Amino acid sequence: MRPLAILSALADEQAGLLEQLQGAQRVAHAGREFWCGQLDGLPVVLALSRIGKVAAATTSAALIERFGVAQILFTGVAGGVGEGVQVGDVVVGSSYVQHDLDASPLFPRYQIPLTGQTALAADDAVLETLVAACHSGLQGLQHAGRAPVVHQGLVVSGDRFVNGAAETRGILDALHLHGHAPLAVEMEGAAVAQVCFDYGLPFAAVRTISDRADASAHVDFAVFVQDVARVYAQRIVSAFIQRVFQRLQLSQPRR
Ligand code: SAH
């Protein structure tokens, strides 16, 4: 069985998963660390995406070429930019756009040159499993006195940490003008989606909202990742793996 790749954006998010990894084997490759093993009996490869689109693309390509993964699941944090998307909520990306990609007038703005693609969609089946895993995994949790809301929609990625109201406004206005209304902004998702698109691999990602992409975006970032995102990622991935298992069992022919 080909392994499932679990990509985390930050070390704190990965720590909880590493603690649970059975038969852990560390492989150094492409200047990165990959952890092969099993989670609840399911073969997995854990890796840190690293920050930014190119770094995440390198990690994804290595997972596919070197480790032969069957699909990539991404967990990370992001800035909430959609209405009602609050710190402590999660956004499951149903599609991905690079907000800093602009090869116009040669290609329409935001279009990935030579692919004809602009918004890359997550895999339907993985997306459905992930949304269900978010609901069950986060049950009973609260942040700032409020149960986390699970949103689903467009996530945009670019090579900058967005932390100013005017900066966010500029990015959103240009996206809206072209018919894109994102819920969250981050720095890797669309790159991983593009690599998976090129290789024909299923991809889905979930982001815990750590900030509102405004001037206070960096405040308490580390504490939030450690206290909240780490717990969310662990719970969501566990629930996701349970569901993948159930699906596998259901698909086994009965004897
Ligand atoms: N201080 C961190 C670096 C954070 S970089 C460290 O020490 O490692 C920001 C990370 O969070 C990236 O993975 C990015 O995808 C995500 N992110 C969270 N909020 C963001 C925002 N407002 N804009 C862009 N990326 C954001």
mmCIF file of C-alpha atoms and ligand atoms in Angstrom:
data_model
loop_
_atom_site.group_PDB
_atom_site.id
_atom_site.type_symbol
_atom_site.label_atom_id
_atom_site.label_comp_id
_atom_site.label_asym_id
_atom_site.label_seq_id
_atom_site.Cartn_x
_atom_site.Cartn_y
_atom_site.Cartn_z
ATOM 1 C CA MET A 1 0.000 0.000 0.000
ATOM 2 C CA ARG A 2 1.434 3.378 -0.988
ATOM 3 C CA PRO A 3 1.793 5.728 1.983
ATOM 4 C CA LEU A 4 -0.229 8.831 2.734
ATOM 5 C CA ALA A 5 1.884 11.987 3.012
ATOM 6 C CA ILE A 6 1.098 14.343 5.841
ATOM 7 C CA LEU A 7 2.704 17.718 5.263
ATOM 8 C CA SER A 8 2.834 20.185 8.125
ATOM 9 C CA ALA A 9 3.822 23.808 7.701
ATOM 10 C CA LEU A 10 5.429 24.234 11.106
ATOM 11 C CA ALA A 11 7.463 22.005 13.430
ATOM 12 C CA ASP A 12 5.115 22.562 16.359
ATOM 13 C CA GLU A 13 2.233 21.167 14.331
ATOM 14 C CA GLN A 14 4.240 18.120 13.315
ATOM 15 C CA ALA A 15 5.450 17.355 16.847
ATOM 16 C CA GLY A 16 2.198 15.767 17.993
ATOM 17 C CA LEU A 17 2.088 13.470 14.950
ATOM 18 C CA LEU A 18 5.731 12.460 15.353
ATOM 19 C CA GLU A 19 5.054 11.357 18.943
ATOM 20 C CA GLN A 20 2.402 8.947 17.656
ATOM 21 C CA LEU A 21 4.400 7.592 14.715
ATOM 22 C CA GLN A 22 5.026 3.838 15.007
ATOM 23 C CA GLY A 23 8.184 2.287 13.551
ATOM 24 C CA ALA A 24 9.542 5.746 12.822
ATOM 25 C CA GLN A 25 12.394 5.914 10.330
ATOM 26 C CA ARG A 26 14.104 9.197 9.560
ATOM 27 C CA VAL A 27 15.266 9.773 5.999
ATOM 28 C CA ALA A 28 17.380 12.827 5.102
ATOM 29 C CA HIS A 29 16.718 13.946 1.528
ATOM 30 C CA ALA A 30 16.834 17.246 -0.394
ATOM 31 C CA GLY A 31 18.016 19.072 2.717
ATOM 32 C CA ARG A 32 14.923 17.944 4.552
ATOM 33 C CA GLU A 33 13.852 15.322 7.072
ATOM 34 C CA PHE A 34 11.179 12.795 6.133
ATOM 35 C CA TRP A 35 9.662 10.444 8.698
ATOM 36 C CA CYS A 36 8.325 7.114 7.448
ATOM 37 C CA GLY A 37 6.205 4.887 9.676
ATOM 38 C CA GLN A 38 2.621 4.105 10.565
ATOM 39 C CA LEU A 39 -0.144 6.077 12.214
ATOM 40 C CA ASP A 40 -2.877 3.808 13.584
ATOM 41 C CA GLY A 41 -1.524 1.106 11.284
ATOM 42 C CA LEU A 42 -1.690 3.244 8.123
ATOM 43 C CA PRO A 43 1.612 3.776 6.256
ATOM 44 C CA VAL A 44 2.499 7.461 6.265
ATOM 45 C CA VAL A 45 5.355 9.825 5.482
ATOM 46 C CA LEU A 46 5.512 12.954 7.636
ATOM 47 C CA ALA A 47 7.351 16.024 6.405
ATOM 48 C CA LEU A 48 7.611 19.751 7.006
ATOM 49 C CA SER A 49 6.656 21.688 3.904
ATOM 50 C CA ARG A 50 8.935 24.586 4.892
ATOM 51 C CA ILE A 51 7.677 28.078 4.356
ATOM 52 C CA GLY A 52 6.812 29.549 0.962
ATOM 53 C CA LYS A 53 5.684 28.188 -2.398
ATOM 54 C CA VAL A 54 9.008 26.953 -3.802
ATOM 55 C CA ALA A 55 10.004 25.190 -0.585
ATOM 56 C CA ALA A 56 6.612 23.484 -0.365
ATOM 57 C CA ALA A 57 6.821 22.431 -4.037
ATOM 58 C CA THR A 58 10.265 20.859 -3.516
ATOM 59 C CA THR A 59 8.993 18.934 -0.496
ATOM 60 C CA SER A 60 5.905 17.753 -2.389
ATOM 61 C CA ALA A 61 7.884 16.606 -5.429
ATOM 62 C CA ALA A 62 10.275 14.689 -3.141
ATOM 63 C CA LEU A 63 7.337 12.997 -1.393
ATOM 64 C CA ILE A 64 6.015 11.844 -4.741
ATOM 65 C CA GLU A 65 9.258 10.923 -6.539
ATOM 66 C CA ARG A 66 11.278 9.492 -3.673
ATOM 67 C CA PHE A 67 8.601 8.132 -1.316
ATOM 68 C CA GLY A 68 5.878 7.171 -3.808
ATOM 69 C CA VAL A 69 3.058 8.638 -1.723
ATOM 70 C CA ALA A 70 -0.515 8.028 -2.897
ATOM 71 C CA GLN A 71 -1.930 11.380 -1.778
ATOM 72 C CA ILE A 72 -0.950 14.483 0.161
ATOM 73 C CA LEU A 73 -2.786 15.889 3.154
ATOM 74 C CA PHE A 74 -1.627 19.296 4.357
ATOM 75 C CA THR A 75 -2.188 20.898 7.743
ATOM 76 C CA GLY A 76 -1.085 24.397 8.624
ATOM 77 C CA VAL A 77 -2.153 27.796 9.848
ATOM 78 C CA ALA A 78 -3.414 30.736 7.825
ATOM 79 C CA GLY A 79 -4.751 34.256 8.006
ATOM 80 C CA GLY A 80 -8.540 34.503 7.842
ATOM 81 C CA VAL A 81 -9.712 36.951 5.169
ATOM 82 C CA GLY A 82 -13.259 35.749 4.461
ATOM 83 C CA GLU A 83 -16.214 37.255 6.274
ATOM 84 C CA GLY A 84 -16.866 35.445 9.550
ATOM 85 C CA VAL A 85 -13.616 33.470 9.358
ATOM 86 C CA GLN A 86 -12.253 33.975 12.861
ATOM 87 C CA VAL A 87 -9.104 33.049 14.745
ATOM 88 C CA GLY A 88 -9.565 29.501 16.055
ATOM 89 C CA ASP A 89 -11.770 28.430 13.105
ATOM 90 C CA VAL A 90 -10.551 26.063 10.417
ATOM 91 C CA VAL A 91 -10.703 26.433 6.640
ATOM 92 C CA VAL A 92 -10.700 23.376 4.427
ATOM 93 C CA GLY A 93 -9.539 24.468 0.990
ATOM 94 C CA SER A 94 -11.835 23.338 -1.804
ATOM 95 C CA SER A 95 -9.698 25.257 -4.331
ATOM 96 C CA TYR A 96 -6.396 27.123 -4.472
ATOM 97 C CA VAL A 97 -5.127 30.228 -6.269
ATOM 98 C CA GLN A 98 -1.680 31.867 -6.170
ATOM 99 C CA HIS A 99 -2.499 35.455 -5.263
ATOM 100 C CA ASP A 100 0.964 36.672 -6.348
ATOM 101 C CA LEU A 101 0.994 34.957 -9.759
ATOM 102 C CA ASP A 102 0.607 37.441 -12.604
ATOM 103 C CA ALA A 103 1.929 36.640 -16.096
ATOM 104 C CA SER A 104 -0.498 39.098 -17.731
ATOM 105 C CA PRO A 105 -0.850 40.181 -20.454
ATOM 106 C CA LEU A 106 0.713 36.943 -21.760
ATOM 107 C CA PHE A 107 -1.756 34.893 -19.720
ATOM 108 C CA PRO A 108 -4.846 35.938 -17.785
ATOM 109 C CA ARG A 109 -4.031 37.158 -14.273
ATOM 110 C CA TYR A 110 -3.657 34.302 -11.747
ATOM 111 C CA GLN A 111 -3.588 31.654 -14.487
ATOM 112 C CA ILE A 112 -0.784 29.095 -14.167
ATOM 113 C CA PRO A 113 1.104 29.545 -17.470
ATOM 114 C CA LEU A 114 0.818 26.675 -19.981
ATOM 115 C CA THR A 115 -1.785 24.748 -17.968
ATOM 116 C CA GLY A 116 -4.938 26.737 -18.693
ATOM 117 C CA GLN A 117 -5.699 26.383 -14.973
ATOM 118 C CA THR A 118 -6.321 29.136 -12.447
ATOM 119 C CA ALA A 119 -8.074 27.732 -9.370
ATOM 120 C CA LEU A 120 -6.935 24.175 -8.686
ATOM 121 C CA ALA A 121 -9.561 22.047 -6.944
ATOM 122 C CA ALA A 122 -8.907 19.697 -4.048
ATOM 123 C CA ASP A 123 -9.813 16.054 -4.607
ATOM 124 C CA ASP A 124 -13.569 15.628 -3.963
ATOM 125 C CA ALA A 125 -13.357 12.371 -1.996
ATOM 126 C CA VAL A 126 -10.425 13.499 0.164
ATOM 127 C CA LEU A 127 -12.129 16.852 0.735
ATOM 128 C CA GLU A 128 -15.292 15.166 1.947
ATOM 129 C CA THR A 129 -13.317 12.918 4.302
ATOM 130 C CA LEU A 130 -11.338 15.902 5.583
ATOM 131 C CA VAL A 131 -14.413 18.029 6.311
ATOM 132 C CA ALA A 132 -15.990 15.131 8.196
ATOM 133 C CA ALA A 133 -12.701 14.616 10.085
ATOM 134 C CA CYS A 134 -12.659 18.306 11.074
ATOM 135 C CA HIS A 135 -16.186 18.094 12.473
ATOM 136 C CA SER A 136 -15.603 14.934 14.474
ATOM 137 C CA GLY A 137 -12.000 15.705 15.464
ATOM 138 C CA LEU A 138 -12.729 19.190 16.785
ATOM 139 C CA GLN A 139 -15.875 18.238 18.662
ATOM 140 C CA GLY A 140 -15.857 19.584 22.224
ATOM 141 C CA LEU A 141 -13.000 22.051 21.601
ATOM 142 C CA GLN A 142 -13.287 25.785 22.090
ATOM 143 C CA HIS A 143 -11.101 28.772 21.335
ATOM 144 C CA ALA A 144 -11.757 32.088 23.087
ATOM 145 C CA GLY A 145 -15.070 30.719 24.353
ATOM 146 C CA ARG A 146 -16.320 29.686 20.923
ATOM 147 C CA ALA A 147 -16.527 26.329 19.178
ATOM 148 C CA PRO A 148 -14.355 26.276 16.022
ATOM 149 C CA VAL A 149 -16.358 26.766 12.825
ATOM 150 C CA VAL A 150 -15.361 24.556 9.876
ATOM 151 C CA HIS A 151 -15.385 26.642 6.685
ATOM 152 C CA GLN A 152 -14.907 25.318 3.181
ATOM 153 C CA GLY A 153 -13.825 27.388 0.174
ATOM 154 C CA LEU A 154 -11.042 29.152 -1.688
ATOM 155 C CA VAL A 155 -7.579 29.431 -0.113
ATOM 156 C CA VAL A 156 -4.969 31.735 -1.672
ATOM 157 C CA SER A 157 -1.207 31.383 -1.387
ATOM 158 C CA GLY A 158 1.719 33.696 -2.020
ATOM 159 C CA ASP A 159 5.281 34.328 -0.975
ATOM 160 C CA ARG A 160 4.544 36.882 1.690
ATOM 161 C CA PHE A 161 3.265 36.928 5.221
ATOM 162 C CA VAL A 162 0.245 39.198 4.926
ATOM 163 C CA ASN A 163 0.036 41.431 7.979
ATOM 164 C CA GLY A 164 -1.539 44.745 7.232
ATOM 165 C CA ALA A 165 -5.097 45.878 6.586
ATOM 166 C CA ALA A 166 -4.107 47.825 3.446
ATOM 167 C CA GLU A 167 -2.025 44.939 2.127
ATOM 168 C CA THR A 168 -4.913 42.512 2.651
ATOM 169 C CA ARG A 169 -7.341 44.941 0.995
ATOM 170 C CA GLY A 170 -5.099 45.190 -2.082
ATOM 171 C CA ILE A 171 -4.817 41.421 -2.445
ATOM 172 C CA LEU A 172 -8.565 40.893 -1.914
ATOM 173 C CA ASP A 173 -9.690 43.714 -4.230
ATOM 174 C CA ALA A 174 -7.621 42.321 -7.124
ATOM 175 C CA LEU A 175 -8.869 38.777 -6.481
ATOM 176 C CA HIS A 176 -12.513 39.902 -6.224
ATOM 177 C CA LEU A 177 -12.149 41.773 -9.504
ATOM 178 C CA HIS A 178 -11.321 38.434 -11.139
ATOM 179 C CA GLY A 179 -14.133 36.553 -9.426
ATOM 180 C CA HIS A 180 -12.165 34.936 -6.588
ATOM 181 C CA ALA A 181 -13.387 35.291 -2.997
ATOM 182 C CA PRO A 182 -10.886 33.665 -0.632
ATOM 183 C CA LEU A 183 -11.528 32.585 2.931
ATOM 184 C CA ALA A 184 -7.884 32.348 3.956
ATOM 185 C CA VAL A 185 -4.390 33.429 2.917
ATOM 186 C CA GLU A 186 -1.213 31.430 3.468
ATOM 187 C CA MET A 187 2.112 30.662 1.780
ATOM 188 C CA GLU A 188 2.148 27.052 0.496
ATOM 189 C CA GLY A 189 -1.198 25.438 -0.373
ATOM 190 C CA ALA A 190 -1.523 26.461 -4.024
ATOM 191 C CA ALA A 191 2.044 25.289 -4.701
ATOM 192 C CA VAL A 192 1.359 21.823 -3.267
ATOM 193 C CA ALA A 193 -1.902 21.734 -5.234
ATOM 194 C CA GLN A 194 0.011 22.528 -8.457
ATOM 195 C CA VAL A 195 2.573 19.759 -7.884
ATOM 196 C CA CYS A 196 -0.240 17.273 -7.171
ATOM 197 C CA PHE A 197 -2.078 18.484 -10.286
ATOM 198 C CA ASP A 198 1.053 17.858 -12.394
ATOM 199 C CA TYR A 199 1.452 14.321 -11.013
ATOM 200 C CA GLY A 200 -2.281 13.513 -10.982
ATOM 201 C CA LEU A 201 -2.338 12.924 -7.223
ATOM 202 C CA PRO A 202 -5.217 13.670 -4.840
ATOM 203 C CA PHE A 203 -4.585 16.641 -2.553
ATOM 204 C CA ALA A 204 -6.470 18.334 0.259
ATOM 205 C CA ALA A 205 -5.497 20.795 2.979
ATOM 206 C CA VAL A 206 -6.852 22.235 6.185
ATOM 207 C CA ARG A 207 -5.734 25.464 7.835
ATOM 208 C CA THR A 208 -6.334 26.594 11.376
ATOM 209 C CA ILE A 209 -6.892 30.342 11.378
ATOM 210 C CA SER A 210 -4.097 31.912 13.442
ATOM 211 C CA ASP A 211 -4.702 35.571 12.567
ATOM 212 C CA ARG A 212 -6.785 37.965 10.490
ATOM 213 C CA ALA A 213 -3.905 38.986 8.172
ATOM 214 C CA ASP A 214 -3.805 42.436 9.825
ATOM 215 C CA ALA A 215 -1.180 44.405 11.735
ATOM 216 C CA SER A 216 -1.450 42.066 14.734
ATOM 217 C CA ALA A 217 -0.978 38.912 12.623
ATOM 218 C CA HIS A 218 2.429 38.092 14.082
ATOM 219 C CA VAL A 219 1.390 38.678 17.706
ATOM 220 C CA ASP A 220 1.219 35.475 19.749
ATOM 221 C CA PHE A 221 1.752 33.468 16.545
ATOM 222 C CA ALA A 222 4.147 30.982 18.203
ATOM 223 C CA VAL A 223 1.907 30.573 21.248
ATOM 224 C CA PHE A 224 -1.131 29.995 19.052
ATOM 225 C CA VAL A 225 0.645 27.329 17.010
ATOM 226 C CA GLN A 226 1.844 25.567 20.144
ATOM 227 C CA ASP A 227 -1.431 25.773 22.094
ATOM 228 C CA VAL A 228 -4.116 25.573 19.427
ATOM 229 C CA ALA A 229 -2.932 24.598 15.923
ATOM 230 C CA ARG A 230 -0.860 21.703 17.236
ATOM 231 C CA VAL A 231 -3.892 20.201 19.003
ATOM 232 C CA TYR A 232 -6.219 20.826 16.057
ATOM 233 C CA ALA A 233 -3.803 19.246 13.558
ATOM 234 C CA GLN A 234 -3.351 16.155 15.679
ATOM 235 C CA ARG A 235 -7.082 15.679 16.231
ATOM 236 C CA ILE A 236 -8.014 16.292 12.606
ATOM 237 C CA VAL A 237 -5.330 13.952 11.232
ATOM 238 C CA SER A 238 -6.340 11.169 13.674
ATOM 239 C CA ALA A 239 -9.992 11.505 12.684
ATOM 240 C CA PHE A 240 -8.996 11.598 9.015
ATOM 241 C CA ILE A 241 -6.951 8.405 9.303
ATOM 242 C CA GLN A 242 -9.797 6.626 11.103
ATOM 243 C CA ARG A 243 -12.093 7.496 8.230
ATOM 244 C CA VAL A 244 -9.603 6.386 5.580
ATOM 245 C CA PHE A 245 -9.420 3.081 7.442
ATOM 246 C CA GLN A 246 -13.190 2.693 7.555
ATOM 247 C CA ARG A 247 -13.348 3.354 3.814
ATOM 248 C CA LEU A 248 -10.621 0.786 3.132
ATOM 249 C CA GLN A 249 -12.426 -1.832 5.195
ATOM 250 C CA LEU A 250 -15.707 -1.133 3.438
ATOM 251 C CA SER A 251 -14.002 -1.503 0.060
ATOM 252 C CA GLN A 252 -12.446 -4.899 0.949
ATOM 253 C CA PRO A 253 -14.404 -7.753 -0.699
ATOM 254 C CA ARG A 254 -16.106 -9.953 1.929
ATOM 255 C CA ARG A 255 -15.103 -13.601 1.998
HETATM 256 N N1 SAH B 1 7.122 32.786 12.760
HETATM 257 C C1 SAH B 1 7.004 31.551 12.070
HETATM 258 C C2 SAH B 1 6.929 31.799 10.611
HETATM 259 C C3 SAH B 1 5.574 31.923 10.178
HETATM 260 S S1 SAH B 1 5.453 32.109 8.471
HETATM 261 C C4 SAH B 1 8.139 30.641 12.403
HETATM 262 O O1 SAH B 1 8.894 31.005 13.287
HETATM 263 O O2 SAH B 1 8.262 29.567 11.852
HETATM 264 C C5 SAH B 1 3.778 31.937 8.340
HETATM 265 C C6 SAH B 1 3.249 30.550 8.195
HETATM 266 O O3 SAH B 1 1.895 30.579 8.559
HETATM 267 C C7 SAH B 1 3.282 30.042 6.785
HETATM 268 O O4 SAH B 1 3.337 28.643 6.796
HETATM 269 C C8 SAH B 1 1.938 30.534 6.217
HETATM 270 O O5 SAH B 1 1.393 29.564 5.335
HETATM 271 C C9 SAH B 1 1.038 30.679 7.433
HETATM 272 N N2 SAH B 1 0.334 31.959 7.639
HETATM 273 C C10 SAH B 1 -0.351 32.237 8.775
HETATM 274 N N3 SAH B 1 -0.867 33.467 8.725
HETATM 275 C C11 SAH B 1 -0.504 33.999 7.529
HETATM 276 C C12 SAH B 1 -0.718 35.272 6.919
HETATM 277 N N4 SAH B 1 -1.403 36.242 7.529
HETATM 278 N N5 SAH B 1 -0.175 35.483 5.690
HETATM 279 C C13 SAH B 1 0.527 34.512 5.077
HETATM 280 N N6 SAH B 1 0.762 33.306 5.629
HETATM 281 C C14 SAH B 1 0.270 33.034 6.840
#
